[in-house]
Short mmCIF file of C-alpha atoms and ligand atoms in Angstrom, two decimals:
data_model
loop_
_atom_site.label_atom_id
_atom_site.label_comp_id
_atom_site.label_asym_id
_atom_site.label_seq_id
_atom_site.Cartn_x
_atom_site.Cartn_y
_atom_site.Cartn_z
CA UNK A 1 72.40 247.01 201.17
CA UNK A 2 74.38 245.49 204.23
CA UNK A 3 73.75 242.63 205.47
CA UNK A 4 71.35 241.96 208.53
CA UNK A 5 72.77 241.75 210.95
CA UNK A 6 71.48 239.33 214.26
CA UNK A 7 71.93 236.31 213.29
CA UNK A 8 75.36 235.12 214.63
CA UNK A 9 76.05 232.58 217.26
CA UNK A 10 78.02 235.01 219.32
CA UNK A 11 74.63 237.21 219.83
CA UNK A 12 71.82 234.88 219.99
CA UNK A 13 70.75 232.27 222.52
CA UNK A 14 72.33 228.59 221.30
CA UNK A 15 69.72 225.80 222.57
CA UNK A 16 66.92 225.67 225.40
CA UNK A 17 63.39 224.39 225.51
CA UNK A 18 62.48 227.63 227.48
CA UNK A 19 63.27 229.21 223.66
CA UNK A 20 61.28 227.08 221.81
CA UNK A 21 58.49 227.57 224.51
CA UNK A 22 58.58 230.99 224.27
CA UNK A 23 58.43 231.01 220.54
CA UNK A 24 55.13 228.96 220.32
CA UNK A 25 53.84 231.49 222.63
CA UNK A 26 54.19 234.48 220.37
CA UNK A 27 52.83 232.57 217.56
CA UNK A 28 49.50 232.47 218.92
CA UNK A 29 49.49 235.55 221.49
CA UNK A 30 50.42 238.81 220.03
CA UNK A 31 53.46 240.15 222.02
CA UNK A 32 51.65 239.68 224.94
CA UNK A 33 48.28 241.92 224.10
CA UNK A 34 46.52 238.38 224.89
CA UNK A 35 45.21 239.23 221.36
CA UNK A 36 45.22 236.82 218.59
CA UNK A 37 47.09 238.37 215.67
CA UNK A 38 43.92 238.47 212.94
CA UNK A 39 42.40 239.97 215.79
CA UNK A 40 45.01 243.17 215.89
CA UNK A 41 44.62 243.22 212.15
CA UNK A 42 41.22 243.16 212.24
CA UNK A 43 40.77 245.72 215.05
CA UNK A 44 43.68 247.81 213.39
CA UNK A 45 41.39 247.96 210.37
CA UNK A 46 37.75 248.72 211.44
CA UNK A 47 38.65 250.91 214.39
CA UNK A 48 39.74 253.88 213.51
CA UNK A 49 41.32 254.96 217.12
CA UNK A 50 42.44 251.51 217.32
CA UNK A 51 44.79 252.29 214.28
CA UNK A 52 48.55 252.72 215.06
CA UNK A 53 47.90 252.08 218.66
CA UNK A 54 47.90 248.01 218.44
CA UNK A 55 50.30 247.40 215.47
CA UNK A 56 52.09 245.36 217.68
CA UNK A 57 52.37 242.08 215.61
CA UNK A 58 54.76 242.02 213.03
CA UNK A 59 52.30 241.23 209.95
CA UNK A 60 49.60 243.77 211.92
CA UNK A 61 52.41 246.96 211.25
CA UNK A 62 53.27 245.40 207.81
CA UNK A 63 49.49 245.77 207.24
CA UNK A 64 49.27 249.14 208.17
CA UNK A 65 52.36 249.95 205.82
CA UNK A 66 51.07 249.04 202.97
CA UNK A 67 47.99 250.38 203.59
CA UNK A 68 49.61 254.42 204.03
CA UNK A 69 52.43 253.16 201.18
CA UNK A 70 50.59 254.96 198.19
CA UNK A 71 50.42 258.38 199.80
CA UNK A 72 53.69 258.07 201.38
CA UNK A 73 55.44 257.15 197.69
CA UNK A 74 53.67 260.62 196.67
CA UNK A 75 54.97 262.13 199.65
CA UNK A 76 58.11 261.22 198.47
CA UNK A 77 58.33 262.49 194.85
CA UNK A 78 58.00 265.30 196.67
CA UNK A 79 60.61 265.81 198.94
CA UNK A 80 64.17 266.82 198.10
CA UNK A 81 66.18 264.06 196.44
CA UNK A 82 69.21 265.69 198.31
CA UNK A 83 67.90 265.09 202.01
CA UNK A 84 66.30 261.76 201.05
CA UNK A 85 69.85 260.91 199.88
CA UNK A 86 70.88 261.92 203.30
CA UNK A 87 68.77 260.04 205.00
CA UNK A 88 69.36 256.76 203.87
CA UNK A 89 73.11 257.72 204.10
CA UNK A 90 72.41 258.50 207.56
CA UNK A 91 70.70 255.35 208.18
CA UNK A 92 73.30 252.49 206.09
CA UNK A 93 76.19 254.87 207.85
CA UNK A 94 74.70 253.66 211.53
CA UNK A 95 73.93 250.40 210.81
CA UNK A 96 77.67 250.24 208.82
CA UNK A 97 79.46 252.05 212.22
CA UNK A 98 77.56 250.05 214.71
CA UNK A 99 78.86 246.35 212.40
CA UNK A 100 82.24 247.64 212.59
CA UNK A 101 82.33 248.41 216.50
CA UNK A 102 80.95 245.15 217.04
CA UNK A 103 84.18 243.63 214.54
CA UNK A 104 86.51 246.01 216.54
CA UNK A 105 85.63 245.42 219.95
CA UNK A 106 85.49 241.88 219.51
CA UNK A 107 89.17 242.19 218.44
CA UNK A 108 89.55 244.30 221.96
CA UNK A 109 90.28 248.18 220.47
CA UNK A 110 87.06 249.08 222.50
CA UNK A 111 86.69 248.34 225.94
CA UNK A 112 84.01 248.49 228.66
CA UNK A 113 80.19 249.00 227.88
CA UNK A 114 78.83 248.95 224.31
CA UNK A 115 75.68 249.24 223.11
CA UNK A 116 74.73 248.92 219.86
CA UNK A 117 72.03 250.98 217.88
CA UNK A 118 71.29 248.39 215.14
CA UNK A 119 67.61 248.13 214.07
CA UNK A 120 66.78 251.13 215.72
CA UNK A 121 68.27 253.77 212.77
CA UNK A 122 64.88 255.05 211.35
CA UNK A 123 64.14 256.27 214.42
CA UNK A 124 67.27 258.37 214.69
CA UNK A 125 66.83 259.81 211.26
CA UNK A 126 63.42 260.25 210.81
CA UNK A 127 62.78 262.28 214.04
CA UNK A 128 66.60 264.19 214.19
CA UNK A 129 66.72 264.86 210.36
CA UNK A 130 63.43 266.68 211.02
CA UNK A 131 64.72 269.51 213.02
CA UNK A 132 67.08 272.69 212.46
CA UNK A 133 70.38 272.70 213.08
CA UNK A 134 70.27 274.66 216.14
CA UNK A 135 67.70 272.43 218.31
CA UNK A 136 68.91 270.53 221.10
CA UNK A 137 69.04 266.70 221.82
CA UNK A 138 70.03 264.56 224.64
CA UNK A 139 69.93 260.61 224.35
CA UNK A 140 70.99 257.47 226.91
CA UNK A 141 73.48 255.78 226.34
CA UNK A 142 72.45 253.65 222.98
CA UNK A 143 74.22 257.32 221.25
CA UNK A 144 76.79 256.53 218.51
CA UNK A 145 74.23 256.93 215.64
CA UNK A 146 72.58 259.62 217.36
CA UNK A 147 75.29 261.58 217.34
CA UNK A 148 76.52 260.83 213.82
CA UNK A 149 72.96 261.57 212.97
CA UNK A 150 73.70 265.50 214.52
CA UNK A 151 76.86 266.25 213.00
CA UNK A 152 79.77 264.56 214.54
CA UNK A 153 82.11 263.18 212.32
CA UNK A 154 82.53 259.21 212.86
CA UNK A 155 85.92 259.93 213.28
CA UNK A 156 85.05 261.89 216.31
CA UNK A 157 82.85 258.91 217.49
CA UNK A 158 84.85 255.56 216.89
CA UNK A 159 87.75 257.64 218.70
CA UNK A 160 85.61 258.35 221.68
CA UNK A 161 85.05 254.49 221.58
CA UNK A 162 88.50 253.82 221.48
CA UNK A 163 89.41 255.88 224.75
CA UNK A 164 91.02 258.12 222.15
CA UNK A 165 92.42 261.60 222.20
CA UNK A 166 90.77 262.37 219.23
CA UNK A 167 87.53 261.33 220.53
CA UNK A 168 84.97 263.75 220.96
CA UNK A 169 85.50 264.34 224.36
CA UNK A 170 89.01 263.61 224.18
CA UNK A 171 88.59 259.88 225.02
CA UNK A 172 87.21 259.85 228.31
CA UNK A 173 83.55 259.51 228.23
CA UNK A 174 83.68 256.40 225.83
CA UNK A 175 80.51 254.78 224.64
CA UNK A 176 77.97 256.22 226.48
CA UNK A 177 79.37 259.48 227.00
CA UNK A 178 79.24 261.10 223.77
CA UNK A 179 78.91 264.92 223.53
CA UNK A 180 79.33 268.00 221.94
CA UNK A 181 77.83 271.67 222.76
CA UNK A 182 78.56 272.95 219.61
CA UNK A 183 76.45 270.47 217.55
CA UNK A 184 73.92 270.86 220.47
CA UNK A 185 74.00 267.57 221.53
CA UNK A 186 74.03 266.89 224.99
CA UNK A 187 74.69 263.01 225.56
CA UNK A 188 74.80 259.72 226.00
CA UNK A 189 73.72 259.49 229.34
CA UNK A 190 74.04 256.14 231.51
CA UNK A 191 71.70 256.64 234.02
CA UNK A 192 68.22 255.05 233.01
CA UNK A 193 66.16 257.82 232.63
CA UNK A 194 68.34 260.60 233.67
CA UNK A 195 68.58 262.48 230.56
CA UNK A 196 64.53 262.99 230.72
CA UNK A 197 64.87 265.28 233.23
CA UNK A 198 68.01 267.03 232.26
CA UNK A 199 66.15 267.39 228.87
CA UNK A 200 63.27 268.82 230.38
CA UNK A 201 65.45 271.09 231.75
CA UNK A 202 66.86 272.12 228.59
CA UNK A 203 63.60 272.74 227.33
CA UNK A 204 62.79 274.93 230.02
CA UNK A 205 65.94 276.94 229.76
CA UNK A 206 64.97 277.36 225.75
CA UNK A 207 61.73 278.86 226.91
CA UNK A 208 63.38 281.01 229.63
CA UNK A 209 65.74 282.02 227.58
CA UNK A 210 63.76 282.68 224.18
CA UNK A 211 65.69 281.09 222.45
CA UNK A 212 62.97 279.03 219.89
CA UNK A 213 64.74 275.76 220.33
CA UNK A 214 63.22 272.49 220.70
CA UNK A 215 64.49 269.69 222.64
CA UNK A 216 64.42 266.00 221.38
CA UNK A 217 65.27 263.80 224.55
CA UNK A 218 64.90 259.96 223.32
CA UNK A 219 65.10 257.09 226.23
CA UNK A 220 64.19 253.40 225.94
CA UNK A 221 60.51 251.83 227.49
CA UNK A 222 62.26 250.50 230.52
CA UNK A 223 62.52 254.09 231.48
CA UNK A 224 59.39 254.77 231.52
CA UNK A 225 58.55 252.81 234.65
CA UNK A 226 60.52 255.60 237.02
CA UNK A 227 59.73 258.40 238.42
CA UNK A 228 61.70 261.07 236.55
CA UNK A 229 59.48 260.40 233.25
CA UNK A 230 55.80 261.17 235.13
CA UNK A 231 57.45 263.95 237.39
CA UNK A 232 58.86 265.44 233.64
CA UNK A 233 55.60 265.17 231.72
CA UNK A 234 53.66 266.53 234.37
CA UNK A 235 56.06 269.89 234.23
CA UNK A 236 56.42 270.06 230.87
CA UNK A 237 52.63 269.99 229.82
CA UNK A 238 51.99 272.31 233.19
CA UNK A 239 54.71 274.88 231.67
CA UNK A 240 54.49 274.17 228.34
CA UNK A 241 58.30 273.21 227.28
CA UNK A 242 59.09 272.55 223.99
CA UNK A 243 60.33 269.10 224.47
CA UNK A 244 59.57 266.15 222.54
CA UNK A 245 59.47 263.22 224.67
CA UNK A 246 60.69 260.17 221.88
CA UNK A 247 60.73 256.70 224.03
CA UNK A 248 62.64 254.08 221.59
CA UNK A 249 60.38 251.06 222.52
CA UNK A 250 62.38 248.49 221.19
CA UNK A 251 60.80 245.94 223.04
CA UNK A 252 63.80 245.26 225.76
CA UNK A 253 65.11 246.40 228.98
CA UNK A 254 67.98 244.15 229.24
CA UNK A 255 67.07 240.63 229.40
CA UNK A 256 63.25 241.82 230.07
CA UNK A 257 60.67 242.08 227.80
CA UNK A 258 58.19 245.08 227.67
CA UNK A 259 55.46 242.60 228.62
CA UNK A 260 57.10 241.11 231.51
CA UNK A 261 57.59 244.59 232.95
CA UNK A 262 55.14 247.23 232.04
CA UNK A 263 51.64 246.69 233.57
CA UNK A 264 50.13 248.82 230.39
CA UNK A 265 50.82 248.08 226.81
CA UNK A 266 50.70 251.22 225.58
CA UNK A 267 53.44 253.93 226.26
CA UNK A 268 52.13 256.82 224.22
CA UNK A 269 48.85 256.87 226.06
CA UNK A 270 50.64 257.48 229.18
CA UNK A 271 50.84 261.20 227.78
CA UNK A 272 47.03 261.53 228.37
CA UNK A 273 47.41 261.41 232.08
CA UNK A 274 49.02 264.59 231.89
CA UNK A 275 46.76 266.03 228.51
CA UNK A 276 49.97 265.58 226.71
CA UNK A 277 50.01 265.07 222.82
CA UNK A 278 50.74 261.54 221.91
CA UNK A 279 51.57 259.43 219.17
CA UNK A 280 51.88 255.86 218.18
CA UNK A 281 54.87 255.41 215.48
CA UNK A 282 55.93 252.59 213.18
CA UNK A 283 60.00 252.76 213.93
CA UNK A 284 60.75 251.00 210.81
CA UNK A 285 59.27 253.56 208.90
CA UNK A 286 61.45 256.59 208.49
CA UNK A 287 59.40 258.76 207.03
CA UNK A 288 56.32 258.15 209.86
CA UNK A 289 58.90 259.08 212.22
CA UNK A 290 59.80 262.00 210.20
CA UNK A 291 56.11 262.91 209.98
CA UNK A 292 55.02 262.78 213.34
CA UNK A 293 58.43 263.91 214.76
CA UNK A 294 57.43 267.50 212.22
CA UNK A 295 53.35 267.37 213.54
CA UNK A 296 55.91 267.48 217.21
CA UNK A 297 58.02 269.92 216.27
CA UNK A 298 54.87 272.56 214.70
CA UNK A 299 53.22 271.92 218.49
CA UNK A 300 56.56 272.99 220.09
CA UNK A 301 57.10 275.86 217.95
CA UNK A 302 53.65 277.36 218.23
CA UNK A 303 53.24 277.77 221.72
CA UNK A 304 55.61 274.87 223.49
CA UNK A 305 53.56 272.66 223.79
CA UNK A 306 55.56 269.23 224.42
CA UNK A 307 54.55 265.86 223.02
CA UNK A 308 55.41 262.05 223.96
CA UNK A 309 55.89 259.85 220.86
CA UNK A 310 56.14 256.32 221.58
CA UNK A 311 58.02 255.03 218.44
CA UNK A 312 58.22 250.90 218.57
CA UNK A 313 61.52 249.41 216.33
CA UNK A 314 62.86 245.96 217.33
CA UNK A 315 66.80 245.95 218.85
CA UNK A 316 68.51 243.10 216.57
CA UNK A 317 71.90 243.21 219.10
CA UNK A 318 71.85 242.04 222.48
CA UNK A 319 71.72 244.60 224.82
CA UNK A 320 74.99 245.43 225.18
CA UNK A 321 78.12 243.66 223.32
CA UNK A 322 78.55 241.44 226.21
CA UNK A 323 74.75 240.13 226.04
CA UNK A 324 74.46 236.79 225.40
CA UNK A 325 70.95 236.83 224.43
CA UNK A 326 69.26 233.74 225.79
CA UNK A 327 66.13 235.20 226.67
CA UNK A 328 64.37 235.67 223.28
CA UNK A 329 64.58 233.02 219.80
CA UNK A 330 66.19 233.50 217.06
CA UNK A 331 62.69 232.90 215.32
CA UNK A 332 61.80 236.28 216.58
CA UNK A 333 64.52 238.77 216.18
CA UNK A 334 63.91 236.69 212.48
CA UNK A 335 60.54 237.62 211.91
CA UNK A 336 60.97 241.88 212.68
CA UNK A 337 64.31 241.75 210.62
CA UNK A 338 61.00 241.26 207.92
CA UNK A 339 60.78 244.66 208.33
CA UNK A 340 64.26 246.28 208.22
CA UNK A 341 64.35 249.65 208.52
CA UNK A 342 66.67 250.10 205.34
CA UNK A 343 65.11 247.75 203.32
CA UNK A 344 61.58 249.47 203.53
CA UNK A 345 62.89 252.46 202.77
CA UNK A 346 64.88 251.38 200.01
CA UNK A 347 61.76 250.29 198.44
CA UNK A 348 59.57 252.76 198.95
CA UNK A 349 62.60 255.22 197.87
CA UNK A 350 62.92 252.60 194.15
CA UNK A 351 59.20 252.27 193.75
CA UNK A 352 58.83 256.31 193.88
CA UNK A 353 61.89 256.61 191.00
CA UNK A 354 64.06 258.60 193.10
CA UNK A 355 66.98 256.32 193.60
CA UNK A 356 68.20 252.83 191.80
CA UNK A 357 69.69 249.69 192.96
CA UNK A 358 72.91 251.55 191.85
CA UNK A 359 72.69 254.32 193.56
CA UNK A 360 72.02 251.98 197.14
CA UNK A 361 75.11 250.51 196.07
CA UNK A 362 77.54 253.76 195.91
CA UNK A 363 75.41 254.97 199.22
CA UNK A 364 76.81 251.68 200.74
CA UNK A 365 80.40 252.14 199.41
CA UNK A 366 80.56 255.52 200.71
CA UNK A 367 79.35 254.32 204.10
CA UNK A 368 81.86 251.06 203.75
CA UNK A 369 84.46 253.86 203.10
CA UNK A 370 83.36 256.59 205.82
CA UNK A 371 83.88 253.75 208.43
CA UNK A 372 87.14 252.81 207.35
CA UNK A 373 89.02 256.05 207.57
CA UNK A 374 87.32 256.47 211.23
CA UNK A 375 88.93 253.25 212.06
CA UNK A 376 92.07 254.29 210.41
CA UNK A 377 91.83 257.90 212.76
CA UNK A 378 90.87 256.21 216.07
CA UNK A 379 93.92 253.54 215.46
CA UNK A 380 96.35 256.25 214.87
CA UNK A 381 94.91 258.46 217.52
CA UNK A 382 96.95 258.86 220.67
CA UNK A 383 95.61 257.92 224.16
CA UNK A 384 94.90 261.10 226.31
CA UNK A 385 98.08 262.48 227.68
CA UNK A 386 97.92 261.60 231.55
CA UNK A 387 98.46 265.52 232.23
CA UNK A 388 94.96 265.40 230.70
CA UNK A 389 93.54 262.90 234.20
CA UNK A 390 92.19 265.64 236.01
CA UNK A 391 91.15 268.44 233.63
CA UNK A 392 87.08 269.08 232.44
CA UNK A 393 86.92 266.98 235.67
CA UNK A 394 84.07 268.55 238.38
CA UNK A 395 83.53 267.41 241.84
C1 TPP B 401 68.71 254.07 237.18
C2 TPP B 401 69.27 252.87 236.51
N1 TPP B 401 68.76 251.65 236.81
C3 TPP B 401 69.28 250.54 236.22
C4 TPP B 401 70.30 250.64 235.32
C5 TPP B 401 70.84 249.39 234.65
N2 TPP B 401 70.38 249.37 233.25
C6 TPP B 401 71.19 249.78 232.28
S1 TPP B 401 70.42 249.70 230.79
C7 TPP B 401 69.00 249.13 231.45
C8 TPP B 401 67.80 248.83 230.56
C9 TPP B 401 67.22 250.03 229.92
O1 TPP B 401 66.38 249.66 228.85
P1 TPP B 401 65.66 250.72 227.95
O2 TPP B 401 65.37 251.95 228.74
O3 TPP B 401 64.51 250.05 227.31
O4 TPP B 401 66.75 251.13 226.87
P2 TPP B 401 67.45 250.21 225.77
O5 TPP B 401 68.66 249.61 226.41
O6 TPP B 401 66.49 249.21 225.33
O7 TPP B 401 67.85 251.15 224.69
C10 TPP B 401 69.14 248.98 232.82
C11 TPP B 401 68.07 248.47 233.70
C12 TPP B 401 70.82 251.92 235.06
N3 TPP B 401 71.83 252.12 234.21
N4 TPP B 401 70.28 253.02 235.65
MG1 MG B 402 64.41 249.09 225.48
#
């Protein structure tokens, strides 16, 4: 198992009293519900709407956990070893890539914007390794993993990050810009919120068009707050468009905190002002994303119908590589590392008899190994020829 990752000086705020402030705050507040935390738990527990809506608090989604942990270990047993071995691949492969770009761009190969998906990997897997080949997905700009997640090699995606010929689009979209029509995936996308209407586009074109495809289009909670996201529900439920809405709350726009932005706590229930399905999802549970991303994808494929899932995961990594991080403790990004992603699913994956601490091991080394010879291809790789400056270029 790698690692966590969070916890170095470079990424995480040094002194202030504003910190220490802050962190007596969240002690006794719950992320800013003005709820005591036995108060969640207890509300979590006796109401039965109340449940997934409110696990906001660390220990109050822990709770919840182990309370669905029995069935989900059954669940398990019965799912094929091969895919569950692909999906914690999937997920120690991100977190593996995303610790090397931040060891590689420190030592200058990658330039400009980087944003790092770390923290945030059961949400990629669980809702992507849910759908066929052929569906369609468009992300912002947080898209390295993503687009592992779809098919492109890592080769592919550390040489887009290098600026690299062999890059998936040749080296000039870097970072944020990664893309490929054959493998269906259509960005990394840097405008906030752009991609939700493009993606409701693409759903609309799949219904147009017959084609059967559904349309994941993931964007962070400090989207929500624009226009484009209410102007897209409101089509999308009106037409019906199979698109499924995923909003990666991972707490952070930036420096600012969900609280300090959003005038409503919850994101999924947004859906109901347009009689959209909604869900609440535990983000460091791959295999609730998986479920409710599948309960998504039977609504799209039965008659279109789209779906918002709000799907709350923690982002370790500042927001971008050149984040210092002095707006949050180090106490907190400690206390939802409790509840890494990998490490849950690890367990649940040992205490169902599927996989071993051995096998977690030669997972890891082929990860370790998978990231090395991407390095090794987006060293070698050649920068784009300049003949290549104004070609695939539209204006
Ligand atoms: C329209 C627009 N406004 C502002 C920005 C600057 N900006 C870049 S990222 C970001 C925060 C977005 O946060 P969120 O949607 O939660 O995604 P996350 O970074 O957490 O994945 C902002 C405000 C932008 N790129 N586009
Ligand atoms: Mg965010």
């Amino acid at each position: 198992m790698p690692a966590l990752i969070g916890t170095e000086d470079l990424i995480l705020p040094k002194v202030a009293t504003r910190q220490k402030t802050v962190a007596k705050t969240t002690k006794t507040l719950a992320n800013g519900n003005g709820q005591k935390p036995d108060n969640l738990a207890k509300e979590a527990k006796t109401t039965p709407t109340a449940k997934g809506l409110d696990f906001v608090d660390v220990d109050v989604a822990q709770a919840e956990f182990l309370e669905r942990r029995k069935s989900q270990i059954t669940a398990i047993k019965k799912l094929d070893k091969k895919l569950l071995r692909e999906m914690l691949y999937q997920m120690v492969l991100g977190r593996i890539f995303e610790e090397k770009c931040a060891e590689v761009y420190r030592m200058g190969k990658i330039g400009g914007f980087c944003h790092l998906y770390i923290g945030q990997e059961a949400i990629g897997v669980g809702s992507m390794m849910a759908l066929e080949k052929t569906d369609m997905v468009i992300t912002a700009y947080r898209d390295h993993v993503q687009a592992m997640i779809k098919g492109m090699t890592p080769e592919s995606v550390m040489a887009e990050l290098y600026g690299k010929e062999g890059g998936c689009v040749g080296g000039k979209g870097g970072s944020m810009h990664m893309f490929s029509k054959e493998l269906e995936f259509y960005g990394g996308h840097g405008i906030v919120g752009g991609q939700i209407g493009v993606g409701t586009g693409m759903a609309y074109a799949a219904k147009y068009k017959n084609t059967g495809q559904v349309t994941l289009c993931f964007f962070g909670e400090a989207a929500v707050n624009q226009g484009i996201f209410h102007e897209s529900l409101n089509m999308a439920q009106l037409w019906k468009l199979p698109c499924i809405y995923i909003c990666e709350n991972n707490q952070y726009g930036m420096g600012t905190s969900q609280k300090r932005a959003m005038s409503s706590r919850s994101i999924a229930k947004k859906a109901e002002a347009f009689e959209m399905a909604n869900e609440f999802v535990d983000g460091m549970d791959v295999m609730a994303v998986r479920d409710a991303t599948l309960r998504a994808i039977a609504r799209a494929r039965k008659d279109g119908s789209p779906t918002l899932l709000e799907i709350r995961a923690y982002r370790y990594m500042g927001h971008s590589m050149s984040d210092p991080g002095n707006y949050r403790t180090r106490d907190e990004i400690l206390k939802y590392q409790e509840r890494d992603p990998i490490v849950l699913f690890q367990d649940s994956l040992k205490a169902a008899k599927v996989f071993t601490d051995k096998d977690f091991e030669t997972i890891k080394q082929e990860a370790i190994e998978a990231v090395d010879r991407a390095v090794a291809f987006a060293d070698e790789s050649p920068y784009p020829a300049e003949s290549e400056l104004f070609t695939d270029v539209l204006a």
